Amino acid sequence: MSGPLRPPTLADVAAVAGVSLSTASLAFSGNKPVSEATRQRVLAAASSLGYAGPNPLASNLRRGRSGVVGIAVGQLSSAFRDPAALPMLDAVSEVLGAAGMGLLLMADDDAHPRLPLDAVIYDNCGRETWHAYDDLVARDVPLIVVEGPCWPGTTFVDIDHRRGSAALAAHLHDHGHRRVATMTLEASRPQREREAGLRQVFPDAHVVGACASDLAEAQSLASDYLATGPDVTAIVCQSDVQAAGVVLEARRRGLSVPGDLSVAGFDGVDTPWLDLSLTTVVQPLADKGRATAHAALARIAGEPVADVVLAVELRVGGSTGPA
């Protein structure tokens, strides 16, 4: 009595097509020239045997790779709510996908699993220490840090936070503002750089407080500040979502924006819930994502990669005016 039929293998395909095993493999991979006639003969043999093709995971593992790049994005739920994060993630996915690589989103926590990743992107999670960093370095996993700490052995992708904030501050100063406050992000490298740029022009700027790039949090923080804080003519926020929250709260209190209070943000994202355009610092979100993905691919290939710092641009909207 015969046993169960085994699934066809690449060796079976090669035998039916009358080619060597290596030629059959190349016909599927497309990595080296194989004549079109030979390729079609191999594919026809595979079709007749019901052979779907080599296992891509096995092929990657033979090359010592998994074909997957991990990206640590803090809390996964907040990453999908942040309009500044989505264009960057889309661009990373686009470049990696075109290179045949997969993308694994990971929460930023110390219980980082020892996954077989070809590279890891650490995307501005705000933490100055990360337990997984030591493990990745020990395993020689390429690490690309986006707007985060400049850890040894990593490739760094950033934007010019300080120059952008200084340009925004100069715009407000040119419009007569002298009493200015700032709503900051939670402690991180972008927070420090953006505040430093603002203080080049307004060294005594008040601090409204720190919060995430979250509309409800920003509105709540603005409510407390506008009720009890010092009299200011402008509030500079470290994200556009924060700025939108300040605008909504100011209007709820009967203040005109920008007549009574100028409000500015950072990022250059769409704010469809507002009926005015924000004055903001526009960062190249998609370019940042593409630069990050290209850096990951280069590191995986063992190529030298320089750090990247992208320029930003001031965009004056309808949320700021004369003091």
Coordinates of C-alpha atoms in Angstrom, one line a residue:
M1 CA 0.0 0.0 0.0
S2 CA 1.5 3.3 -1.0
G3 CA 2.0 6.2 1.4
P4 CA 0.7 9.7 1.1
L5 CA 1.9 11.7 -1.9
R6 CA 4.6 14.1 -1.1
P7 CA 4.4 17.7 -2.5
P8 CA 6.5 18.4 -5.6
T9 CA 9.9 20.0 -5.1
L10 CA 12.1 22.3 -7.2
A11 CA 14.2 19.2 -8.0
D12 CA 11.1 17.6 -9.6
V13 CA 10.5 20.7 -11.6
A14 CA 14.1 20.8 -12.8
A15 CA 13.8 17.1 -13.9
V16 CA 10.6 17.7 -15.9
A17 CA 12.0 20.9 -17.5
G18 CA 15.2 19.2 -18.4
V19 CA 17.4 21.8 -16.6
S20 CA 19.7 21.8 -13.6
L21 CA 18.4 22.5 -10.2
S22 CA 20.4 25.8 -10.1
T23 CA 18.9 26.9 -13.4
A24 CA 15.4 26.1 -12.1
S25 CA 16.1 28.2 -9.0
L26 CA 17.3 31.1 -11.0
A27 CA 14.2 31.0 -13.3
F28 CA 12.1 31.6 -10.2
S29 CA 14.4 34.1 -8.4
G30 CA 15.1 36.4 -11.4
N31 CA 18.4 37.3 -9.8
K32 CA 20.6 36.3 -12.8
P33 CA 19.9 36.2 -16.5
V34 CA 18.0 33.1 -17.7
S35 CA 16.7 32.9 -21.3
E36 CA 13.0 33.6 -21.6
A37 CA 12.5 30.2 -23.3
T38 CA 14.2 28.4 -20.4
R39 CA 12.2 30.3 -17.8
Q40 CA 8.9 29.5 -19.6
R41 CA 9.9 25.8 -19.7
V42 CA 10.6 25.8 -16.0
L43 CA 7.3 27.6 -15.2
A44 CA 5.3 25.3 -17.4
A45 CA 6.9 22.3 -15.6
A46 CA 6.1 23.8 -12.3
S47 CA 2.5 24.4 -13.3
S48 CA 2.0 20.8 -14.5
L49 CA 3.3 19.5 -11.2
G50 CA 1.4 22.0 -9.1
Y51 CA 4.6 23.5 -7.7
A52 CA 3.9 27.1 -6.4
G53 CA 7.5 28.2 -6.1
P54 CA 10.4 28.2 -3.6
N55 CA 9.6 29.1 0.0
P56 CA 10.7 32.8 0.4
L57 CA 11.2 32.4 4.1
A58 CA 13.5 29.4 3.6
S59 CA 15.4 31.3 0.9
N60 CA 15.9 34.3 3.2
L61 CA 17.0 32.2 6.1
R62 CA 19.6 30.5 3.8
R63 CA 21.0 34.0 3.2
G64 CA 20.9 34.7 6.9
R65 CA 18.0 37.1 6.6
S66 CA 14.3 37.2 7.5
G67 CA 13.1 39.7 5.0
V68 CA 11.5 41.8 7.7
V69 CA 12.3 45.2 9.2
G70 CA 10.9 46.1 12.6
I71 CA 9.7 49.6 13.5
A72 CA 9.2 50.5 17.2
V73 CA 6.6 53.3 17.2
G74 CA 5.7 53.7 20.9
Q75 CA 2.1 52.8 21.6
L76 CA 0.6 51.2 18.5
S77 CA -2.8 52.8 18.9
S78 CA -1.3 56.3 19.2
A79 CA 0.8 55.8 16.1
F80 CA -2.3 55.4 13.9
R81 CA -3.9 58.5 15.5
D82 CA -1.0 60.8 14.9
P83 CA -1.3 62.6 11.5
A84 CA 2.4 63.3 11.5
A85 CA 3.2 59.6 11.9
L86 CA 1.1 58.1 9.1
P87 CA 2.8 59.7 6.1
M88 CA 6.2 58.7 7.4
L89 CA 5.0 55.1 8.0
D90 CA 3.5 55.0 4.5
A91 CA 6.7 56.1 2.9
V92 CA 8.8 53.5 4.9
S93 CA 6.3 50.8 3.8
E94 CA 6.4 51.9 0.2
V95 CA 10.2 51.7 -0.1
L96 CA 10.6 48.5 1.8
G97 CA 7.8 46.9 -0.1
A98 CA 9.4 47.8 -3.4
A99 CA 12.6 46.1 -2.2
G100 CA 10.6 42.9 -1.3
M101 CA 10.9 43.5 2.5
G102 CA 8.2 43.2 5.1
L103 CA 7.5 45.7 7.9
L104 CA 6.7 44.7 11.5
L105 CA 5.2 47.4 13.8
M106 CA 6.3 46.9 17.4
A107 CA 5.3 48.6 20.6
D108 CA 8.1 50.4 22.4
D109 CA 8.5 48.4 25.5
D110 CA 11.2 46.7 27.4
A111 CA 9.8 43.2 26.8
H112 CA 11.1 43.3 23.3
P113 CA 11.1 39.8 21.8
R114 CA 14.2 38.4 20.1
L115 CA 12.6 38.4 16.7
P116 CA 14.7 37.5 13.6
L117 CA 14.7 41.0 12.1
D118 CA 17.1 42.3 9.4
A119 CA 17.0 45.8 10.8
V120 CA 15.0 47.9 13.4
I121 CA 13.8 51.5 13.1
Y122 CA 13.2 53.3 16.3
D123 CA 10.8 56.1 15.5
N124 CA 10.9 59.0 18.0
C125 CA 9.4 57.0 20.9
G126 CA 10.8 59.7 23.2
R127 CA 12.7 57.4 25.5
E128 CA 16.3 58.1 26.2
T129 CA 17.0 54.5 27.2
W130 CA 15.6 51.3 25.6
H131 CA 16.3 47.8 26.8
A132 CA 16.1 46.4 23.3
Y133 CA 19.0 48.6 22.2
D134 CA 21.6 46.5 24.0
D135 CA 20.1 43.3 22.7
L136 CA 20.1 44.6 19.1
V137 CA 23.6 45.8 19.3
A138 CA 24.8 42.5 20.7
R139 CA 23.2 40.7 17.8
D140 CA 24.6 43.2 15.2
V141 CA 21.1 44.1 14.0
P142 CA 21.3 47.4 12.1
L143 CA 19.4 50.2 14.0
I144 CA 18.1 53.4 12.5
V145 CA 16.9 56.0 15.0
V146 CA 14.4 58.6 13.8
E147 CA 14.4 61.9 15.8
G148 CA 15.6 60.0 18.9
P149 CA 18.8 59.6 20.9
C150 CA 22.1 59.5 19.0
W151 CA 23.0 56.0 20.3
P152 CA 26.4 54.6 19.3
G153 CA 26.4 52.3 16.3
T154 CA 23.1 53.6 14.9
T155 CA 22.2 55.6 11.8
F156 CA 20.4 58.8 12.7
V157 CA 17.5 60.4 10.7
D158 CA 16.3 63.8 11.8
I159 CA 14.8 67.1 10.8
D160 CA 16.2 70.6 11.7
H161 CA 13.9 71.2 14.7
R162 CA 15.8 74.1 16.1
R163 CA 16.1 76.1 12.9
G164 CA 12.4 75.6 12.2
S165 CA 11.3 76.8 15.7
A166 CA 13.6 79.8 15.5
A167 CA 12.1 80.8 12.2
L168 CA 8.6 80.5 13.7
A169 CA 9.7 82.6 16.7
A170 CA 11.2 85.3 14.5
H171 CA 7.9 85.5 12.6
L172 CA 6.0 86.2 15.8
H173 CA 8.6 88.7 17.0
D174 CA 8.4 90.5 13.7
H175 CA 4.6 90.8 14.3
G176 CA 5.2 92.5 17.7
H177 CA 4.8 89.6 20.0
R178 CA 6.8 89.8 23.2
R179 CA 4.8 87.8 25.7
V180 CA 4.9 84.2 24.4
A181 CA 4.1 80.8 25.9
T182 CA 4.9 77.3 24.6
M183 CA 3.1 74.0 24.8
T184 CA 5.7 71.2 24.6
L185 CA 5.8 67.6 23.8
E186 CA 6.8 65.1 26.5
A187 CA 10.5 65.0 27.2
S188 CA 12.4 63.9 24.1
R189 CA 15.1 65.1 21.7
P190 CA 12.5 66.9 19.4
Q191 CA 11.0 68.6 22.5
R192 CA 14.4 70.0 23.6
E193 CA 15.4 71.1 20.1
R194 CA 12.1 72.8 19.3
E195 CA 12.1 74.6 22.6
A196 CA 15.8 75.7 22.2
G197 CA 14.9 77.2 18.8
L198 CA 12.0 79.2 20.3
R199 CA 14.2 80.4 23.2
Q200 CA 16.8 81.9 20.8
V201 CA 14.2 84.6 20.2
F202 CA 12.0 84.4 23.3
P203 CA 14.4 83.3 26.2
D204 CA 11.7 84.0 28.8
A205 CA 8.8 82.2 27.1
H206 CA 6.4 80.6 29.6
V207 CA 5.7 76.9 29.5
V208 CA 2.0 76.0 29.3
G209 CA 2.9 72.4 30.0
A210 CA 3.8 69.1 28.3
C211 CA 1.4 66.6 26.6
A212 CA 1.3 64.2 23.7
S213 CA 0.2 65.2 20.2
D214 CA -3.4 64.7 21.2
L215 CA -6.3 67.1 20.6
A216 CA -8.2 66.4 23.8
E217 CA -5.0 66.6 26.0
A218 CA -3.9 69.8 24.4
Q219 CA -7.4 71.4 24.8
S220 CA -7.5 70.4 28.5
L221 CA -4.0 71.8 29.1
A222 CA -4.8 75.0 27.3
S223 CA -8.0 75.4 29.4
D224 CA -6.0 75.4 32.7
Y225 CA -3.4 77.8 31.3
L226 CA -5.8 80.3 29.8
A227 CA -7.8 80.3 33.0
T228 CA -4.9 80.9 35.4
G229 CA -1.7 81.6 33.5
P230 CA 0.0 84.9 32.7
D231 CA -1.3 87.2 29.9
V232 CA 0.4 86.2 26.6
T233 CA -0.3 87.2 23.0
A234 CA 0.9 84.0 21.4
I235 CA 1.2 80.3 22.2
V236 CA 3.7 78.2 20.2
C237 CA 2.9 74.5 20.2
Q238 CA 5.3 71.7 19.3
S239 CA 2.7 69.9 17.1
D240 CA -0.2 71.0 14.9
V241 CA -2.6 68.7 16.8
Q242 CA -1.7 70.6 20.0
A243 CA -2.1 73.9 18.2
A244 CA -5.6 72.8 17.0
G245 CA -6.5 72.0 20.6
V246 CA -5.4 75.5 21.8
V247 CA -7.4 77.2 19.0
L248 CA -10.5 75.3 19.9
E249 CA -10.2 76.1 23.6
A250 CA -9.4 79.8 22.9
R251 CA -12.6 80.0 20.9
R252 CA -14.6 78.2 23.5
R253 CA -13.5 81.0 25.9
G254 CA -14.6 83.7 23.5
L255 CA -11.1 84.6 22.3
S256 CA -10.4 85.5 18.7
V257 CA -7.6 83.7 16.9
P258 CA -5.5 85.5 15.8
G259 CA -7.1 88.7 17.0
D260 CA -6.7 88.1 20.7
L261 CA -4.3 85.2 20.6
S262 CA -1.9 83.9 17.9
V263 CA -1.4 80.2 17.9
A264 CA 1.3 78.3 15.9
G265 CA 2.2 74.6 15.5
F266 CA 4.8 72.3 14.1
D267 CA 4.7 69.4 11.5
G268 CA 2.6 70.8 8.6
V269 CA -0.2 68.2 8.8
D270 CA -3.8 68.7 7.7
T271 CA -6.2 69.9 10.4
P272 CA -9.6 69.5 8.8
W273 CA -11.4 70.1 12.1
L274 CA -10.3 73.8 11.9
D275 CA -11.7 76.4 9.6
L276 CA -8.4 78.3 9.4
S277 CA -4.9 77.3 8.3
L278 CA -2.3 77.0 11.0
T279 CA 1.0 78.9 11.0
T280 CA 3.4 76.0 11.3
V281 CA 6.8 74.5 10.6
V282 CA 6.4 72.0 7.7
Q283 CA 8.6 68.9 8.0
P284 CA 9.0 66.6 5.0
L285 CA 7.2 63.6 6.5
A286 CA 7.3 61.4 3.4
D287 CA 10.9 62.3 2.6
K288 CA 11.8 61.4 6.2
G289 CA 10.2 58.0 5.8
R290 CA 11.9 57.3 2.5
A291 CA 15.3 58.3 3.9
T292 CA 14.7 56.0 6.9
A293 CA 13.8 53.1 4.7
H294 CA 16.8 53.6 2.3
A295 CA 19.1 53.8 5.3
A296 CA 17.7 50.5 6.6
L297 CA 18.2 48.8 3.3
A298 CA 21.8 50.1 2.9
R299 CA 22.7 48.9 6.4
I300 CA 21.2 45.5 5.7
A301 CA 23.4 45.3 2.6
G302 CA 26.5 46.3 4.6
E303 CA 26.9 49.6 2.9
P304 CA 28.2 52.7 4.7
V305 CA 25.4 55.1 5.6
A306 CA 25.7 58.8 6.7
D307 CA 23.3 60.4 9.2
V308 CA 20.5 62.4 7.6
V309 CA 19.1 65.8 8.7
L310 CA 16.3 67.1 6.6
A311 CA 15.4 70.8 6.2
V312 CA 12.0 72.3 7.3
E313 CA 10.1 75.3 6.1
L314 CA 7.9 77.9 7.8
R315 CA 4.4 78.2 6.5
V316 CA 2.4 81.2 7.6
G317 CA -1.3 80.6 7.9
G318 CA -4.3 82.4 9.4
S319 CA -3.7 81.5 13.0
T320 CA -1.1 84.2 13.7
G321 CA -1.2 87.9 13.3
P322 CA 0.0 91.2 14.9
A323 CA 0.2 91.3 18.7

